[in-house]
mmCIF file of C-alpha atoms in Angstrom:
data_model
loop_
_atom_site.group_PDB
_atom_site.id
_atom_site.type_symbol
_atom_site.label_atom_id
_atom_site.label_comp_id
_atom_site.label_asym_id
_atom_site.label_seq_id
_atom_site.Cartn_x
_atom_site.Cartn_y
_atom_site.Cartn_z
ATOM 1 C CA MET A 498 -47.907 -39.520 -139.216
ATOM 2 C CA SER A 499 -46.707 -36.479 -141.680
ATOM 3 C CA PRO A 500 -42.962 -36.309 -143.129
ATOM 4 C CA LEU A 501 -40.542 -34.144 -141.045
ATOM 5 C CA ARG A 502 -40.227 -30.808 -142.273
ATOM 6 C CA HIS A 503 -36.898 -29.318 -142.972
ATOM 7 C CA ASP A 504 -38.368 -25.844 -144.716
ATOM 8 C CA TRP A 505 -39.874 -24.062 -141.927
ATOM 9 C CA ALA A 506 -39.957 -20.163 -142.486
ATOM 10 C CA ARG A 507 -39.075 -17.810 -139.627
ATOM 11 C CA SER A 508 -42.896 -16.708 -140.089
ATOM 12 C CA ASP A 509 -44.194 -19.988 -139.244
ATOM 13 C CA VAL A 510 -41.891 -20.668 -136.247
ATOM 14 C CA LEU A 511 -42.845 -17.428 -134.727
ATOM 15 C CA ALA A 512 -46.435 -18.028 -135.737
ATOM 16 C CA LEU A 513 -46.508 -20.985 -133.384
ATOM 17 C CA LEU A 514 -44.983 -19.010 -130.660
ATOM 18 C CA ASP A 515 -47.597 -16.494 -130.951
ATOM 19 C CA LEU A 516 -50.254 -18.810 -130.574
ATOM 20 C CA PRO A 517 -52.448 -18.743 -126.991
ATOM 21 C CA PHE A 518 -50.810 -20.602 -124.548
ATOM 22 C CA ALA A 519 -53.177 -23.111 -124.073
ATOM 23 C CA ASP A 520 -53.608 -23.487 -127.838
ATOM 24 C CA LEU A 521 -49.888 -24.100 -128.301
ATOM 25 C CA LEU A 522 -49.457 -26.360 -125.573
ATOM 26 C CA GLN A 523 -52.437 -28.731 -126.478
ATOM 27 C CA ARG A 524 -51.014 -28.709 -130.200
ATOM 28 C CA ALA A 525 -47.413 -29.946 -128.759
ATOM 29 C CA HIS A 526 -48.632 -32.425 -126.664
ATOM 30 C CA ASP A 527 -50.599 -34.083 -129.214
ATOM 31 C CA VAL A 528 -47.597 -34.193 -131.359
ATOM 32 C CA HIS A 529 -45.612 -35.348 -128.253
ATOM 33 C CA ARG A 530 -48.223 -38.238 -127.598
ATOM 34 C CA ALA A 531 -48.262 -39.402 -131.602
ATOM 35 C CA HIS A 532 -44.339 -39.846 -131.438
ATOM 36 C CA HIS A 533 -43.322 -40.690 -127.715
ATOM 37 C CA ASP A 534 -44.630 -42.419 -124.382
ATOM 38 C CA ALA A 535 -46.191 -39.167 -122.792
ATOM 39 C CA ASN A 536 -45.019 -39.906 -119.381
ATOM 40 C CA ALA A 537 -41.482 -41.226 -119.962
ATOM 41 C CA VAL A 538 -38.443 -39.014 -119.480
ATOM 42 C CA GLN A 539 -34.587 -39.764 -120.531
ATOM 43 C CA VAL A 540 -32.377 -39.241 -117.664
ATOM 44 C CA SER A 541 -29.055 -37.719 -117.974
ATOM 45 C CA THR A 542 -25.640 -36.702 -116.363
ATOM 46 C CA LEU A 543 -22.225 -35.510 -117.700
ATOM 47 C CA LEU A 544 -18.677 -36.041 -116.876
ATOM 48 C CA SER A 545 -16.303 -33.339 -117.633
ATOM 49 C CA ILE A 546 -12.946 -35.194 -118.606
ATOM 50 C CA LYS A 547 -11.244 -31.414 -119.294
ATOM 51 C CA THR A 548 -12.404 -28.492 -117.286
ATOM 52 C CA GLY A 549 -11.798 -24.770 -117.561
ATOM 53 C CA GLY A 550 -9.115 -22.421 -119.372
ATOM 54 C CA CYS A 551 -11.042 -22.155 -122.899
ATOM 55 C CA PRO A 552 -9.910 -19.721 -125.262
ATOM 56 C CA GLU A 553 -13.190 -18.884 -126.207
ATOM 57 C CA ASP A 554 -15.297 -15.710 -125.634
ATOM 58 C CA CYS A 555 -18.857 -17.249 -125.053
ATOM 59 C CA ALA A 556 -20.443 -14.487 -123.005
ATOM 60 C CA TYR A 557 -22.613 -17.114 -120.976
ATOM 61 C CA CYS A 558 -19.561 -19.506 -120.097
ATOM 62 C CA PRO A 559 -17.793 -19.690 -116.733
ATOM 63 C CA GLN A 560 -14.996 -21.879 -118.366
ATOM 64 C CA ALA A 561 -13.762 -19.045 -120.572
ATOM 65 C CA ALA A 562 -10.116 -18.256 -119.432
ATOM 66 C CA ARG A 563 -10.522 -14.448 -120.082
ATOM 67 C CA TYR A 564 -13.527 -14.222 -117.431
ATOM 68 C CA SER A 565 -13.221 -14.271 -113.662
ATOM 69 C CA THR A 566 -15.587 -16.919 -112.388
ATOM 70 C CA GLY A 567 -13.569 -19.155 -110.001
ATOM 71 C CA VAL A 568 -13.513 -21.953 -112.516
ATOM 72 C CA GLU A 569 -9.859 -23.368 -112.621
ATOM 73 C CA ALA A 570 -8.514 -24.939 -115.726
ATOM 74 C CA GLU A 571 -7.406 -28.449 -115.430
ATOM 75 C CA LYS A 572 -5.698 -31.284 -117.331
ATOM 76 C CA LEU A 573 -7.635 -34.162 -119.354
ATOM 77 C CA LEU A 574 -8.643 -36.773 -116.825
ATOM 78 C CA PRO A 575 -6.728 -40.242 -116.834
ATOM 79 C CA LEU A 576 -8.190 -42.858 -118.547
ATOM 80 C CA GLU A 577 -8.294 -44.745 -115.281
ATOM 81 C CA THR A 578 -10.738 -42.108 -113.783
ATOM 82 C CA VAL A 579 -12.787 -41.825 -116.688
ATOM 83 C CA ILE A 580 -13.481 -45.916 -116.378
ATOM 84 C CA GLU A 581 -14.130 -45.776 -112.926
ATOM 85 C CA ARG A 582 -16.912 -42.951 -113.249
ATOM 86 C CA ALA A 583 -18.477 -44.598 -116.232
ATOM 87 C CA SER A 584 -18.359 -48.074 -114.044
ATOM 88 C CA GLN A 585 -20.296 -46.038 -111.422
ATOM 89 C CA ALA A 586 -22.643 -44.689 -113.603
ATOM 90 C CA LYS A 587 -23.580 -47.928 -115.362
ATOM 91 C CA ALA A 588 -24.101 -49.450 -111.509
ATOM 92 C CA ALA A 589 -26.408 -46.384 -111.235
ATOM 93 C CA GLY A 590 -28.481 -47.437 -114.313
ATOM 94 C CA ALA A 591 -26.986 -45.540 -117.119
ATOM 95 C CA THR A 592 -26.514 -47.116 -120.546
ATOM 96 C CA ARG A 593 -25.114 -43.942 -122.003
ATOM 97 C CA PHE A 594 -22.059 -42.432 -120.885
ATOM 98 C CA CYS A 595 -21.157 -38.728 -121.903
ATOM 99 C CA MET A 596 -17.923 -37.096 -121.615
ATOM 100 C CA GLY A 597 -17.091 -33.102 -122.060
ATOM 101 C CA ALA A 598 -13.619 -31.121 -122.418
ATOM 102 C CA ALA A 599 -13.361 -27.090 -122.365
ATOM 103 C CA TRP A 600 -11.808 -27.110 -125.790
ATOM 104 C CA ARG A 601 -12.106 -24.650 -128.470
ATOM 105 C CA SER A 602 -11.489 -27.939 -130.412
ATOM 106 C CA PRO A 603 -9.536 -31.016 -129.377
ATOM 107 C CA LYS A 604 -5.668 -31.028 -130.834
ATOM 108 C CA ASP A 605 -5.030 -33.988 -133.082
ATOM 109 C CA ARG A 606 -2.560 -35.350 -130.374
ATOM 110 C CA ASP A 607 -5.888 -35.484 -128.073
ATOM 111 C CA VAL A 608 -8.055 -37.234 -129.960
ATOM 112 C CA PRO A 609 -6.013 -40.835 -129.287
ATOM 113 C CA LYS A 610 -6.584 -40.244 -125.715
ATOM 114 C CA VAL A 611 -10.075 -39.445 -125.862
ATOM 115 C CA ALA A 612 -10.668 -42.502 -128.395
ATOM 116 C CA ALA A 613 -9.196 -44.445 -125.695
ATOM 117 C CA MET A 614 -11.785 -43.335 -123.233
ATOM 118 C CA ILE A 615 -14.619 -44.135 -125.609
ATOM 119 C CA ARG A 616 -13.228 -47.622 -126.436
ATOM 120 C CA ALA A 617 -13.186 -48.215 -122.638
ATOM 121 C CA VAL A 618 -16.638 -47.057 -122.006
ATOM 122 C CA HIS A 619 -18.011 -49.182 -124.989
ATOM 123 C CA ALA A 620 -16.116 -52.085 -123.366
ATOM 124 C CA LEU A 621 -18.646 -51.766 -120.326
ATOM 125 C CA GLY A 622 -21.176 -52.358 -122.762
ATOM 126 C CA MET A 623 -22.620 -48.526 -122.523
ATOM 127 C CA GLU A 624 -23.343 -46.030 -125.230
ATOM 128 C CA THR A 625 -20.804 -43.082 -125.455
ATOM 129 C CA CYS A 626 -21.321 -39.420 -126.338
ATOM 130 C CA ALA A 627 -18.822 -36.416 -126.401
ATOM 131 C CA THR A 628 -18.829 -32.790 -126.713
ATOM 132 C CA LEU A 629 -15.276 -31.558 -127.364
ATOM 133 C CA GLY A 630 -15.808 -28.545 -129.530
ATOM 134 C CA MET A 631 -15.201 -28.110 -132.918
ATOM 135 C CA LEU A 632 -14.206 -31.089 -134.947
ATOM 136 C CA SER A 633 -12.266 -31.305 -138.291
ATOM 137 C CA GLU A 634 -13.932 -33.880 -140.705
ATOM 138 C CA ARG A 635 -10.879 -36.359 -139.813
ATOM 139 C CA GLN A 636 -11.338 -35.908 -136.229
ATOM 140 C CA ALA A 637 -14.878 -36.845 -136.328
ATOM 141 C CA GLU A 638 -13.990 -40.050 -138.618
ATOM 142 C CA SER A 639 -11.462 -40.878 -135.741
ATOM 143 C CA LEU A 640 -13.906 -40.788 -132.929
ATOM 144 C CA ARG A 641 -16.512 -42.816 -134.815
ATOM 145 C CA GLU A 642 -13.810 -45.260 -135.568
ATOM 146 C CA ALA A 643 -13.347 -45.275 -131.811
ATOM 147 C CA GLY A 644 -17.043 -46.213 -131.234
ATOM 148 C CA LEU A 645 -18.327 -42.727 -130.461
ATOM 149 C CA ASP A 646 -22.134 -42.770 -131.146
ATOM 150 C CA TYR A 647 -23.404 -39.312 -130.193
ATOM 151 C CA TYR A 648 -21.675 -35.938 -130.465
ATOM 152 C CA ASN A 649 -22.857 -32.754 -128.980
ATOM 153 C CA HIS A 650 -22.329 -29.092 -130.691
ATOM 154 C CA ASN A 651 -24.759 -26.658 -129.560
ATOM 155 C CA ILE A 652 -25.710 -23.596 -132.243
ATOM 156 C CA ASP A 653 -26.822 -21.523 -129.146
ATOM 157 C CA THR A 654 -28.965 -18.924 -130.849
ATOM 158 C CA ALA A 655 -30.235 -17.467 -133.812
ATOM 159 C CA PRO A 656 -27.442 -17.026 -136.667
ATOM 160 C CA GLU A 657 -28.062 -13.078 -136.727
ATOM 161 C CA PHE A 658 -27.685 -12.995 -132.983
ATOM 162 C CA TYR A 659 -24.917 -15.088 -132.731
ATOM 163 C CA ALA A 660 -22.220 -12.589 -132.853
ATOM 164 C CA ASP A 661 -23.659 -10.752 -130.016
ATOM 165 C CA VAL A 662 -22.771 -13.642 -127.980
ATOM 166 C CA ILE A 663 -19.896 -15.270 -129.184
ATOM 167 C CA LYS A 664 -16.911 -13.448 -131.409
ATOM 168 C CA THR A 665 -14.196 -15.777 -131.490
ATOM 169 C CA ARG A 666 -15.959 -18.080 -133.931
ATOM 170 C CA GLU A 667 -18.564 -17.876 -136.619
ATOM 171 C CA PHE A 668 -21.909 -19.685 -136.703
ATOM 172 C CA GLN A 669 -21.123 -21.403 -139.856
ATOM 173 C CA ASP A 670 -18.007 -22.894 -137.795
ATOM 174 C CA ARG A 671 -20.914 -24.770 -135.857
ATOM 175 C CA LEU A 672 -22.684 -26.052 -138.647
ATOM 176 C CA ASP A 673 -19.488 -27.385 -140.142
ATOM 177 C CA THR A 674 -18.819 -29.522 -137.285
ATOM 178 C CA LEU A 675 -22.213 -30.859 -137.136
ATOM 179 C CA GLY A 676 -21.638 -31.856 -140.915
ATOM 180 C CA HIS A 677 -18.564 -33.436 -140.354
ATOM 181 C CA VAL A 678 -20.344 -35.670 -137.342
ATOM 182 C CA ARG A 679 -23.245 -36.297 -139.690
ATOM 183 C CA LYS A 680 -20.883 -37.633 -142.423
ATOM 184 C CA ALA A 681 -18.943 -39.850 -139.980
ATOM 185 C CA GLY A 682 -22.226 -41.625 -139.070
ATOM 186 C CA MET A 683 -22.689 -40.463 -135.673
ATOM 187 C CA LYS A 684 -25.987 -38.885 -133.986
ATOM 188 C CA THR A 685 -25.974 -35.097 -132.945
ATOM 189 C CA CYS A 686 -27.216 -33.678 -130.046
ATOM 190 C CA CYS A 687 -27.886 -30.039 -130.738
ATOM 191 C CA GLY A 688 -29.905 -27.214 -129.140
ATOM 192 C CA GLY A 689 -29.453 -23.667 -127.670
ATOM 193 C CA ILE A 690 -29.624 -21.197 -124.968
ATOM 194 C CA VAL A 691 -32.727 -18.865 -124.463
ATOM 195 C CA GLY A 692 -32.924 -15.957 -122.209
ATOM 196 C CA MET A 693 -29.645 -14.078 -123.262
ATOM 197 C CA GLY A 694 -31.254 -11.099 -124.108
ATOM 198 C CA GLU A 695 -32.532 -12.574 -127.511
ATOM 199 C CA SER A 696 -36.003 -11.238 -128.891
ATOM 200 C CA ARG A 697 -38.922 -13.701 -129.646
ATOM 201 C CA ALA A 698 -38.101 -13.442 -133.519
ATOM 202 C CA GLN A 699 -34.601 -14.784 -132.435
ATOM 203 C CA ARG A 700 -35.737 -17.450 -130.318
ATOM 204 C CA ALA A 701 -37.700 -18.428 -133.652
ATOM 205 C CA GLY A 702 -34.592 -18.071 -135.585
ATOM 206 C CA LEU A 703 -32.963 -20.609 -133.482
ATOM 207 C CA LEU A 704 -35.947 -23.251 -133.544
ATOM 208 C CA GLN A 705 -35.820 -22.486 -137.441
ATOM 209 C CA ALA A 706 -32.157 -23.086 -137.636
ATOM 210 C CA LEU A 707 -32.357 -26.321 -135.584
ATOM 211 C CA ALA A 708 -35.238 -27.819 -137.628
ATOM 212 C CA ASN A 709 -33.925 -26.809 -141.138
ATOM 213 C CA LEU A 710 -30.847 -28.844 -140.540
ATOM 214 C CA PRO A 711 -30.191 -31.975 -142.966
ATOM 215 C CA GLU A 712 -31.347 -34.130 -139.980
ATOM 216 C CA HIS A 713 -32.766 -33.307 -136.931
ATOM 217 C CA PRO A 714 -30.857 -33.428 -134.110
ATOM 218 C CA GLN A 715 -31.624 -36.641 -132.236
ATOM 219 C CA SER A 716 -31.412 -34.658 -128.960
ATOM 220 C CA VAL A 717 -32.171 -31.084 -128.691
ATOM 221 C CA PRO A 718 -31.195 -29.596 -125.191
ATOM 222 C CA ILE A 719 -33.339 -26.450 -124.579
ATOM 223 C CA ASN A 720 -31.143 -24.561 -122.080
ATOM 224 C CA ARG A 721 -32.039 -21.213 -119.970
ATOM 225 C CA LEU A 722 -29.247 -19.031 -119.386
ATOM 226 C CA VAL A 723 -27.791 -19.475 -115.933
ATOM 227 C CA GLN A 724 -26.384 -16.236 -114.653
ATOM 228 C CA VAL A 725 -22.830 -16.683 -113.626
ATOM 229 C CA GLU A 726 -21.017 -13.496 -111.784
ATOM 230 C CA GLY A 727 -17.981 -12.463 -113.920
ATOM 231 C CA THR A 728 -19.340 -13.355 -117.454
ATOM 232 C CA PRO A 729 -20.938 -10.572 -119.567
ATOM 233 C CA LEU A 730 -24.378 -12.175 -119.505
ATOM 234 C CA ALA A 731 -24.608 -11.634 -115.832
ATOM 235 C CA GLY A 732 -27.335 -9.319 -115.067
ATOM 236 C CA THR A 733 -29.605 -9.811 -118.086
ATOM 237 C CA ALA A 734 -33.231 -9.564 -117.690
ATOM 238 C CA LEU A 735 -34.617 -13.013 -116.647
ATOM 239 C CA LEU A 736 -36.628 -14.948 -119.551
ATOM 240 C CA ASP A 737 -40.620 -15.215 -118.703
ATOM 241 C CA PRO A 738 -41.019 -18.656 -117.692
ATOM 242 C CA PHE A 739 -43.980 -18.985 -120.242
ATOM 243 C CA GLU A 740 -42.021 -17.729 -122.704
ATOM 244 C CA PHE A 741 -39.432 -20.635 -122.046
ATOM 245 C CA VAL A 742 -42.481 -23.373 -122.035
ATOM 246 C CA ARG A 743 -43.346 -21.848 -125.317
ATOM 247 C CA THR A 744 -40.181 -22.558 -126.571
ATOM 248 C CA VAL A 745 -40.108 -26.141 -125.424
ATOM 249 C CA ALA A 746 -43.718 -26.662 -127.064
ATOM 250 C CA VAL A 747 -42.584 -25.099 -130.399
ATOM 251 C CA ALA A 748 -39.478 -27.233 -130.629
ATOM 252 C CA ARG A 749 -41.591 -30.424 -129.981
ATOM 253 C CA ILE A 750 -43.931 -29.321 -132.924
ATOM 254 C CA ILE A 751 -41.369 -28.859 -135.417
ATOM 255 C CA MET A 752 -39.096 -31.559 -134.379
ATOM 256 C CA PRO A 753 -41.495 -34.280 -133.430
ATOM 257 C CA ARG A 754 -39.138 -37.226 -133.044
ATOM 258 C CA SER A 755 -36.322 -35.607 -131.299
ATOM 259 C CA MET A 756 -35.690 -36.127 -127.609
ATOM 260 C CA VAL A 757 -36.380 -32.451 -126.081
ATOM 261 C CA ARG A 758 -34.083 -32.091 -123.292
ATOM 262 C CA LEU A 759 -34.532 -29.724 -120.290
ATOM 263 C CA SER A 760 -30.816 -28.816 -119.816
ATOM 264 C CA ALA A 761 -29.355 -25.443 -118.042
ATOM 265 C CA GLY A 762 -31.611 -23.287 -115.802
ATOM 266 C CA ARG A 763 -33.435 -26.153 -114.436
ATOM 267 C CA ALA A 764 -32.671 -25.498 -110.919
ATOM 268 C CA GLU A 765 -34.422 -22.354 -110.860
ATOM 269 C CA MET A 766 -37.505 -23.841 -112.196
ATOM 270 C CA SER A 767 -40.470 -24.399 -110.039
ATOM 271 C CA ASP A 768 -42.024 -28.166 -110.377
ATOM 272 C CA GLU A 769 -45.125 -26.406 -111.831
ATOM 273 C CA MET A 770 -43.067 -25.124 -114.610
ATOM 274 C CA GLN A 771 -41.304 -28.320 -115.333
ATOM 275 C CA ALA A 772 -44.748 -30.086 -115.373
ATOM 276 C CA LEU A 773 -45.842 -27.675 -118.256
ATOM 277 C CA CYS A 774 -42.653 -28.340 -119.932
ATOM 278 C CA PHE A 775 -43.151 -31.791 -119.791
ATOM 279 C CA PHE A 776 -46.747 -31.642 -121.132
ATOM 280 C CA ALA A 777 -45.240 -29.457 -124.213
ATOM 281 C CA GLY A 778 -42.973 -32.503 -124.910
ATOM 282 C CA ALA A 779 -39.921 -32.150 -123.148
ATOM 283 C CA ASN A 780 -38.783 -35.646 -122.608
ATOM 284 C CA SER A 781 -35.441 -35.550 -121.155
ATOM 285 C CA ILE A 782 -33.611 -34.071 -118.325
ATOM 286 C CA PHE A 783 -30.304 -33.761 -116.701
ATOM 287 C CA TYR A 784 -29.977 -35.524 -113.493
ATOM 288 C CA GLY A 785 -27.909 -35.166 -110.664
ATOM 289 C CA GLU A 786 -26.675 -32.437 -108.164
ATOM 290 C CA LYS A 787 -24.306 -30.691 -110.548
ATOM 291 C CA LEU A 788 -24.663 -29.652 -113.836
ATOM 292 C CA LEU A 789 -21.585 -28.015 -115.605
ATOM 293 C CA THR A 790 -20.518 -25.194 -113.320
ATOM 294 C CA THR A 791 -24.102 -24.640 -112.442
ATOM 295 C CA GLY A 792 -26.231 -26.376 -109.977
ATOM 296 C CA ASN A 793 -29.130 -28.583 -110.786
ATOM 297 C CA PRO A 794 -32.027 -30.262 -108.661
ATOM 298 C CA ASP A 795 -30.961 -33.157 -106.698
ATOM 299 C CA VAL A 796 -31.802 -36.890 -107.545
ATOM 300 C CA LEU A 797 -34.395 -37.430 -104.614
ATOM 301 C CA ALA A 798 -36.218 -34.136 -105.780
ATOM 302 C CA ASP A 799 -36.439 -35.215 -109.142
ATOM 303 C CA GLN A 800 -37.482 -38.903 -108.318
ATOM 304 C CA GLN A 801 -40.093 -36.975 -105.720
ATOM 305 C CA LEU A 802 -41.487 -34.844 -108.654
ATOM 306 C CA PHE A 803 -41.587 -37.948 -111.344
ATOM 307 C CA ALA A 804 -43.525 -39.740 -108.756
ATOM 308 C CA ARG A 805 -45.829 -36.743 -108.322
ATOM 309 C CA LEU A 806 -46.565 -36.329 -111.924
ATOM 310 C CA GLY A 807 -46.779 -40.109 -112.742
ATOM 311 C CA ILE A 808 -43.714 -39.971 -114.917
ATOM 312 C CA HIS A 809 -41.051 -42.880 -115.497
ATOM 313 C CA ALA A 810 -37.361 -42.686 -116.545
ATOM 314 C CA LEU A 811 -37.020 -43.776 -119.932
ATOM 315 C CA GLN A 812 -35.919 -47.770 -120.071
ATOM 316 C CA ILE A 813 -34.700 -48.749 -123.304
ATOM 317 C CA ASP A 814 -32.782 -51.730 -124.646
ATOM 318 C CA VAL A 815 -29.240 -50.275 -125.975
ATOM 319 C CA GLU A 816 -28.801 -53.239 -128.506
ATOM 320 C CA ALA A 817 -32.486 -52.545 -130.064
ATOM 321 C CA ASP A 818 -32.513 -48.592 -129.989
ATOM 322 C CA ALA A 819 -29.771 -46.803 -129.443
ATOM 323 C CA ALA A 820 -31.329 -43.542 -129.996
ATOM 324 C CA HIS A 821 -33.389 -43.276 -126.717
ATOM 325 C CA ALA A 822 -30.763 -45.026 -124.310
ATOM 326 C CA ASN A 823 -30.852 -43.470 -120.513
ATOM 327 C CA THR A 824 -27.917 -41.459 -120.089
ATOM 328 C CA VAL A 825 -25.885 -40.809 -116.981
ATOM 329 C CA HIS A 826 -23.214 -38.016 -116.717
ATOM 330 C CA ALA A 827 -21.447 -37.225 -114.088
ATOM 331 C CA ASP A 828 -19.894 -33.754 -112.732
ATOM 332 C CA ILE A 829 -19.225 -31.937 -116.285
ATOM 333 C CA THR A 830 -18.212 -28.077 -116.357
ATOM 334 C CA GLU A 831 -19.520 -26.347 -118.939
ATOM 335 C CA CYS A 832 -17.750 -24.461 -121.778
ATOM 336 C CA GLY A 833 -19.553 -23.156 -124.826
ATOM 337 C CA CYS A 834 -16.824 -25.174 -126.813
ATOM 338 C CA ALA A 835 -17.932 -28.271 -125.016
ATOM 339 C CA ASP A 836 -21.469 -27.643 -125.367
ATOM 340 C CA GLU A 837 -23.479 -30.889 -123.892
ATOM 341 C CA ALA A 838 -25.560 -28.604 -122.040
ATOM 342 C CA GLY A 839 -24.637 -25.443 -123.861
ATOM 343 C CA ILE A 840 -23.848 -23.230 -120.975
ATOM 344 C CA ALA A 841 -23.321 -21.438 -118.221
ATOM 345 C CA ALA A 842 -26.228 -20.727 -118.835
ATOM 346 C CA MET A 843 -25.496 -23.407 -118.974
ATOM 347 C CA PRO A 844 -24.892 -26.847 -122.240
ATOM 348 C CA ALA A 845 -25.528 -30.312 -123.845
#
């Protein structure tokens, strides 16, 4: 296998996106098959431990307090509720449990509360992941000391398009948090959203930025904008489905060992589109009726699709390989600050 690259030029990524569709999919599938079980898909869900009221202005997000989307601000869930939901997730077959909070960044007083949740979930014998917004170096260290395995923080879009979507923080803020997470020794889940009005060159810029991180994210959520009434991006021209599949395929080629996750927008995807994404290298999905504040295909429909395609849910020994564990999260509502799926558009 060729070594991982972190020196992709924008022109290299754009050239891949420009390939004839069949050629691109074949190349992506070959890379996928060389690094992964081509018929196994990681199953994931999310739990919101703190919903709504976010001070950010992410143009896709229904949890931003400044937009009228019907999402009400809620307090942090009590520890007992989180333990109950994690126990339910484990009983349903989960080996990893994710917790998300609609914060710009957690206050220092919040970190011990989240740390207690992390320790409790670990005590159940599960992996933990969280998406809480921006972290300081010390906060990242505290979460890792509590046993946090994965941290989600999406970069959302290309650096040059970022200010068109979010003005209350800068692209570099995202990179800084990811750096703190890596320094603390946690794994990263980092992707973006497509269909926000960006050009193909800007989609190439998103993929380039992800692949040129010092370490490829262990999980790369590719989100298709879900337009929520009341957010600035409601009414944006819909992204061509084939363009979304191309994005998945290029993510697989340039980040060959990462899990590429179909995240927000899957409820609007046909079975045929999802099948193309799986062939192109997607090997992780969010599972369940609710994905953040937007709908998601139900469990039975996913099981039926898997059966029709001959796909099975990825089952990994948590102790042997924490990087590819099955994930179940329950009922999360998304915020751009807490972005495990990245998204009102979502969103992880």
